[in-house]
């Protein structure tokens, strides 16, 4: 079993990274076109770009088939073949053993679910995976209480499965501990590069970062708190159909705190007025299938803040993506404000704990 703990190093831009955004899209489309043959599909199959983030995701329309397929063209250098195999193995196990519906990979003509495509115009090789489409629609953001309760229950089932799953010998995934999110490894970059972050905001977020580190060390990484997680359970990665919640896009799945999956669920909506109600609904759903201690619940703000800072780093390092561009400097300002409230909340909690301890000493000391 290998854990992906590689520290980021400064490397020159690849030829792909030097292309314009339009040229990058054209190149990824050409990779997808070449990959079709790996599944015995003709180049005439319709390809529609659905999303571009770490990977490029395409809808594949096939003549004579009513159901399309989903093709994922992987970013180079982000995941190894073993890491992708691990992802696909857990997705299959979740559906077969825990009843959690996930996209299932389709083997290519050579029997391998992971195909490798070399391109003629760039000296690179990309992994490509094809998935069966699972039906459903993203939850309606106007009414999220019931979906969040269902999501909490599904998440608990995933965590229960993860604790008991026998990991394959080739297991390899990213680690979303403090170092992987904000520390030395920081898989998504540095939040200090957030768009429009001024010195006052940076100083405040430095305090937040330090407090997060302290509280996470105190919370610990025991097997009931830290294990295999999805790590990106935001609304865009959920599909609902007939009251059932399906989970897609396991690309970021790795080892992390289980409560990080709650933080993932509120990604980009952390400032909603009904956030407390959404959290309560998620917790209520989770506790129908799993257990959360008082100590777990007390650290929910910590994990939401950890995720938000990690997302700020992502927005900074993925400036060319549509999602990052839609957030802009407003996301940085919102992160600073969320950090200010987090510091205030934790100061109040600490003061109340001290008062409680003093009262206990007075009564029983």
mmCIF file of N, CA and C in Angstrom, residues 100-164:
data_model
loop_
_atom_site.group_PDB
_atom_site.id
_atom_site.type_symbol
_atom_site.label_atom_id
_atom_site.label_comp_id
_atom_site.label_asym_id
_atom_site.label_seq_id
_atom_site.Cartn_x
_atom_site.Cartn_y
_atom_site.Cartn_z
ATOM 1 N N UNK A 100 -24.334 2.145 -2.199
ATOM 2 C CA UNK A 100 -24.199 3.548 -2.594
ATOM 3 C C UNK A 100 -23.985 3.590 -4.101
ATOM 4 N N UNK A 101 -24.916 4.190 -4.819
ATOM 5 C CA UNK A 101 -24.810 4.205 -6.278
ATOM 6 C C UNK A 101 -23.718 5.167 -6.726
ATOM 7 N N UNK A 102 -22.796 4.664 -7.528
ATOM 8 C CA UNK A 102 -21.682 5.442 -8.053
ATOM 9 C C UNK A 102 -21.505 5.103 -9.531
ATOM 10 N N UNK A 103 -20.860 5.960 -10.303
ATOM 11 C CA UNK A 103 -20.580 5.614 -11.704
ATOM 12 C C UNK A 103 -19.625 4.422 -11.773
ATOM 13 N N UNK A 104 -19.919 3.489 -12.641
ATOM 14 C CA UNK A 104 -19.067 2.313 -12.794
ATOM 15 C C UNK A 104 -18.269 2.415 -14.089
ATOM 16 N N UNK A 105 -16.983 2.096 -13.990
ATOM 17 C CA UNK A 105 -16.094 2.206 -15.146
ATOM 18 C C UNK A 105 -16.374 1.098 -16.154
ATOM 19 N N UNK A 106 -16.166 1.421 -17.416
ATOM 20 C CA UNK A 106 -16.383 0.484 -18.512
ATOM 21 C C UNK A 106 -15.025 0.038 -19.054
ATOM 22 N N UNK A 107 -14.786 -1.254 -19.060
ATOM 23 C CA UNK A 107 -13.508 -1.768 -19.556
ATOM 24 C C UNK A 107 -13.364 -1.500 -21.049
ATOM 25 N N UNK A 108 -12.131 -1.204 -21.456
ATOM 26 C CA UNK A 108 -11.856 -0.986 -22.866
ATOM 27 C C UNK A 108 -11.737 -2.297 -23.616
ATOM 28 N N UNK A 109 -11.435 -2.213 -24.889
ATOM 29 C CA UNK A 109 -11.342 -3.407 -25.734
ATOM 30 C C UNK A 109 -10.265 -4.368 -25.261
ATOM 31 N N UNK A 110 -9.250 -3.838 -24.569
ATOM 32 C CA UNK A 110 -8.163 -4.693 -24.066
ATOM 33 C C UNK A 110 -8.439 -5.218 -22.665
ATOM 34 N N UNK A 111 -9.638 -4.932 -22.129
ATOM 35 C CA UNK A 111 -10.015 -5.416 -20.812
ATOM 36 C C UNK A 111 -9.610 -4.512 -19.672
ATOM 37 N N UNK A 112 -8.878 -3.444 -19.946
ATOM 38 C CA UNK A 112 -8.400 -2.536 -18.902
ATOM 39 C C UNK A 112 -9.360 -1.359 -18.772
ATOM 40 N N UNK A 113 -9.681 -0.992 -17.542
ATOM 41 C CA UNK A 113 -10.572 0.147 -17.326
ATOM 42 C C UNK A 113 -9.849 1.484 -17.469
ATOM 43 N N UNK A 114 -8.537 1.465 -17.372
ATOM 44 C CA UNK A 114 -7.749 2.691 -17.499
ATOM 45 C C UNK A 114 -6.951 2.612 -18.794
ATOM 46 N N UNK A 115 -7.254 3.491 -19.716
ATOM 47 C CA UNK A 115 -6.554 3.513 -20.993
ATOM 48 C C UNK A 115 -5.515 4.634 -20.997
ATOM 49 N N UNK A 116 -4.470 4.427 -21.735
ATOM 50 C CA UNK A 116 -3.393 5.409 -21.844
ATOM 51 C C UNK A 116 -3.337 5.904 -23.279
ATOM 52 N N UNK A 117 -3.436 7.222 -23.445
ATOM 53 C CA UNK A 117 -3.494 7.806 -24.783
ATOM 54 C C UNK A 117 -2.313 8.743 -24.987
ATOM 55 N N UNK A 118 -1.546 8.473 -26.005
ATOM 56 C CA UNK A 118 -0.443 9.353 -26.381
ATOM 57 C C UNK A 118 -0.918 10.275 -27.500
ATOM 58 N N UNK A 119 -0.417 11.501 -27.470
ATOM 59 C CA UNK A 119 -0.820 12.464 -28.486
ATOM 60 C C UNK A 119 0.337 12.750 -29.430
ATOM 61 N N UNK A 120 -0.010 13.120 -30.637
ATOM 62 C CA UNK A 120 1.010 13.357 -31.648
ATOM 63 C C UNK A 120 1.636 14.739 -31.520
ATOM 64 N N UNK A 121 0.816 15.740 -31.181
ATOM 65 C CA UNK A 121 1.321 17.110 -31.199
ATOM 66 C C UNK A 121 2.016 17.527 -29.908
ATOM 67 N N UNK A 122 1.764 16.815 -28.799
ATOM 68 C CA UNK A 122 2.437 17.123 -27.535
ATOM 69 C C UNK A 122 3.094 15.852 -27.006
ATOM 70 N N UNK A 123 4.232 16.021 -26.391
ATOM 71 C CA UNK A 123 4.931 14.863 -25.824
ATOM 72 C C UNK A 123 4.371 14.566 -24.435
ATOM 73 N N UNK A 124 3.200 13.972 -24.401
ATOM 74 C CA UNK A 124 2.569 13.635 -23.135
ATOM 75 C C UNK A 124 1.701 12.406 -23.317
ATOM 76 N N UNK A 125 1.381 11.800 -22.195
ATOM 77 C CA UNK A 125 0.521 10.622 -22.172
ATOM 78 C C UNK A 125 -0.525 10.847 -21.098
ATOM 79 N N UNK A 126 -1.782 10.630 -21.438
ATOM 80 C CA UNK A 126 -2.869 10.869 -20.487
ATOM 81 C C UNK A 126 -3.664 9.591 -20.239
ATOM 82 N N UNK A 127 -4.081 9.439 -18.980
ATOM 83 C CA UNK A 127 -4.980 8.345 -18.641
ATOM 84 C C UNK A 127 -6.405 8.773 -18.970
ATOM 85 N N UNK A 128 -7.185 7.823 -19.465
ATOM 86 C CA UNK A 128 -8.578 8.083 -19.820
ATOM 87 C C UNK A 128 -9.432 6.948 -19.269
ATOM 88 N N UNK A 129 -10.577 7.306 -18.682
ATOM 89 C CA UNK A 129 -11.510 6.321 -18.129
ATOM 90 C C UNK A 129 -12.901 6.614 -18.689
ATOM 91 N N UNK A 130 -13.644 5.570 -18.992
ATOM 92 C CA UNK A 130 -15.019 5.697 -19.478
ATOM 93 C C UNK A 130 -15.971 5.146 -18.417
ATOM 94 N N UNK A 131 -17.054 5.898 -18.161
ATOM 95 C CA UNK A 131 -18.027 5.489 -17.146
ATOM 96 C C UNK A 131 -19.411 5.328 -17.764
ATOM 97 N N UNK A 132 -20.171 4.402 -17.193
ATOM 98 C CA UNK A 132 -21.594 4.345 -17.490
ATOM 99 C C UNK A 132 -22.263 5.566 -16.855
ATOM 100 N N UNK A 133 -23.241 6.116 -17.514
ATOM 101 C CA UNK A 133 -23.985 7.255 -16.984
ATOM 102 C C UNK A 133 -24.990 6.774 -15.944
ATOM 103 N N UNK A 134 -25.047 7.458 -14.812
ATOM 104 C CA UNK A 134 -26.100 7.153 -13.845
ATOM 105 C C UNK A 134 -27.098 8.310 -13.857
ATOM 106 N N UNK A 135 -28.394 8.005 -13.831
ATOM 107 C CA UNK A 135 -29.409 9.056 -13.943
ATOM 108 C C UNK A 135 -29.529 9.865 -12.659
ATOM 109 N N UNK A 136 -30.060 11.059 -12.804
ATOM 110 C CA UNK A 136 -30.293 11.912 -11.651
ATOM 111 C C UNK A 136 -30.003 13.363 -11.975
ATOM 112 N N UNK A 137 -30.408 14.243 -11.067
ATOM 113 C CA UNK A 137 -30.175 15.677 -11.218
ATOM 114 C C UNK A 137 -29.600 16.224 -9.925
ATOM 115 N N UNK A 138 -28.820 17.286 -10.034
ATOM 116 C CA UNK A 138 -28.235 17.908 -8.849
ATOM 117 C C UNK A 138 -29.347 18.454 -7.957
ATOM 118 N N UNK A 139 -29.158 18.452 -6.638
ATOM 119 C CA UNK A 139 -30.179 18.978 -5.734
ATOM 120 C C UNK A 139 -30.515 20.432 -6.041
ATOM 121 N N UNK A 140 -31.753 20.795 -5.802
ATOM 122 C CA UNK A 140 -32.215 22.167 -5.998
ATOM 123 C C UNK A 140 -31.668 23.037 -4.870
ATOM 124 N N UNK A 141 -30.858 24.034 -5.213
ATOM 125 C CA UNK A 141 -30.229 24.866 -4.187
ATOM 126 C C UNK A 141 -31.233 25.715 -3.424
ATOM 127 N N UNK A 142 -32.438 25.851 -3.943
ATOM 128 C CA UNK A 142 -33.443 26.654 -3.251
ATOM 129 C C UNK A 142 -34.002 25.932 -2.032
ATOM 130 N N UNK A 143 -33.936 24.614 -2.024
ATOM 131 C CA UNK A 143 -34.467 23.831 -0.906
ATOM 132 C C UNK A 143 -33.539 22.657 -0.655
ATOM 133 N N UNK A 144 -32.656 22.818 0.334
ATOM 134 C CA UNK A 144 -31.595 21.836 0.548
ATOM 135 C C UNK A 144 -31.698 21.060 1.856
ATOM 136 N N UNK A 145 -32.671 21.377 2.686
ATOM 137 C CA UNK A 145 -32.739 20.713 3.995
ATOM 138 C C UNK A 145 -32.899 19.199 3.830
ATOM 139 N N UNK A 146 -33.894 18.767 3.080
ATOM 140 C CA UNK A 146 -34.116 17.329 2.889
ATOM 141 C C UNK A 146 -32.948 16.665 2.154
ATOM 142 N N UNK A 147 -32.422 17.265 1.068
ATOM 143 C CA UNK A 147 -31.254 16.658 0.418
ATOM 144 C C UNK A 147 -30.044 16.536 1.339
ATOM 145 N N UNK A 148 -29.836 17.510 2.220
ATOM 146 C CA UNK A 148 -28.695 17.431 3.129
ATOM 147 C C UNK A 148 -28.880 16.318 4.157
ATOM 148 N N UNK A 149 -30.114 16.080 4.571
ATOM 149 C CA UNK A 149 -30.340 14.970 5.498
ATOM 150 C C UNK A 149 -30.052 13.649 4.804
ATOM 151 N N UNK A 150 -30.482 13.519 3.551
ATOM 152 C CA UNK A 150 -30.189 12.295 2.797
ATOM 153 C C UNK A 150 -28.688 12.155 2.555
ATOM 154 N N UNK A 151 -28.037 13.276 2.261
ATOM 155 C CA UNK A 151 -26.591 13.238 2.036
ATOM 156 C C UNK A 151 -25.855 12.801 3.293
ATOM 157 N N UNK A 152 -26.288 13.280 4.456
ATOM 158 C CA UNK A 152 -25.656 12.866 5.705
ATOM 159 C C UNK A 152 -25.726 11.364 5.892
ATOM 160 N N UNK A 153 -26.882 10.785 5.586
ATOM 161 C CA UNK A 153 -27.046 9.338 5.737
ATOM 162 C C UNK A 153 -26.155 8.576 4.757
ATOM 163 N N UNK A 154 -26.107 9.030 3.502
ATOM 164 C CA UNK A 154 -25.259 8.370 2.504
ATOM 165 C C UNK A 154 -23.791 8.479 2.897
ATOM 166 N N UNK A 155 -23.393 9.642 3.399
ATOM 167 C CA UNK A 155 -21.997 9.841 3.802
ATOM 168 C C UNK A 155 -21.612 8.893 4.928
ATOM 169 N N UNK A 156 -22.509 8.706 5.890
ATOM 170 C CA UNK A 156 -22.223 7.781 6.991
ATOM 171 C C UNK A 156 -22.048 6.358 6.468
ATOM 172 N N UNK A 157 -22.871 5.973 5.508
ATOM 173 C CA UNK A 157 -22.718 4.634 4.923
ATOM 174 C C UNK A 157 -21.373 4.490 4.224
ATOM 175 N N UNK A 158 -20.942 5.537 3.548
ATOM 176 C CA UNK A 158 -19.634 5.507 2.893
ATOM 177 C C UNK A 158 -18.514 5.384 3.917
ATOM 178 N N UNK A 159 -18.629 6.135 5.010
ATOM 179 C CA UNK A 159 -17.594 6.086 6.048
ATOM 180 C C UNK A 159 -17.573 4.728 6.742
ATOM 181 N N UNK A 160 -18.754 4.184 7.012
ATOM 182 C CA UNK A 160 -18.809 2.855 7.627
ATOM 183 C C UNK A 160 -18.123 1.826 6.734
ATOM 184 N N UNK A 161 -18.386 1.926 5.445
ATOM 185 C CA UNK A 161 -17.758 0.997 4.506
ATOM 186 C C UNK A 161 -16.250 1.197 4.477
ATOM 187 N N UNK A 162 -15.821 2.444 4.459
ATOM 188 C CA UNK A 162 -14.385 2.747 4.381
ATOM 189 C C UNK A 162 -13.626 2.170 5.564
ATOM 190 N N UNK A 163 -14.237 2.220 6.750
ATOM 191 C CA UNK A 163 -13.552 1.706 7.948
ATOM 192 C C UNK A 163 -13.327 0.197 7.861
ATOM 193 N N UNK A 164 -14.224 -0.500 7.193
ATOM 194 C CA UNK A 164 -14.108 -1.954 7.144
ATOM 195 C C UNK A 164 -13.572 -2.511 5.844
#
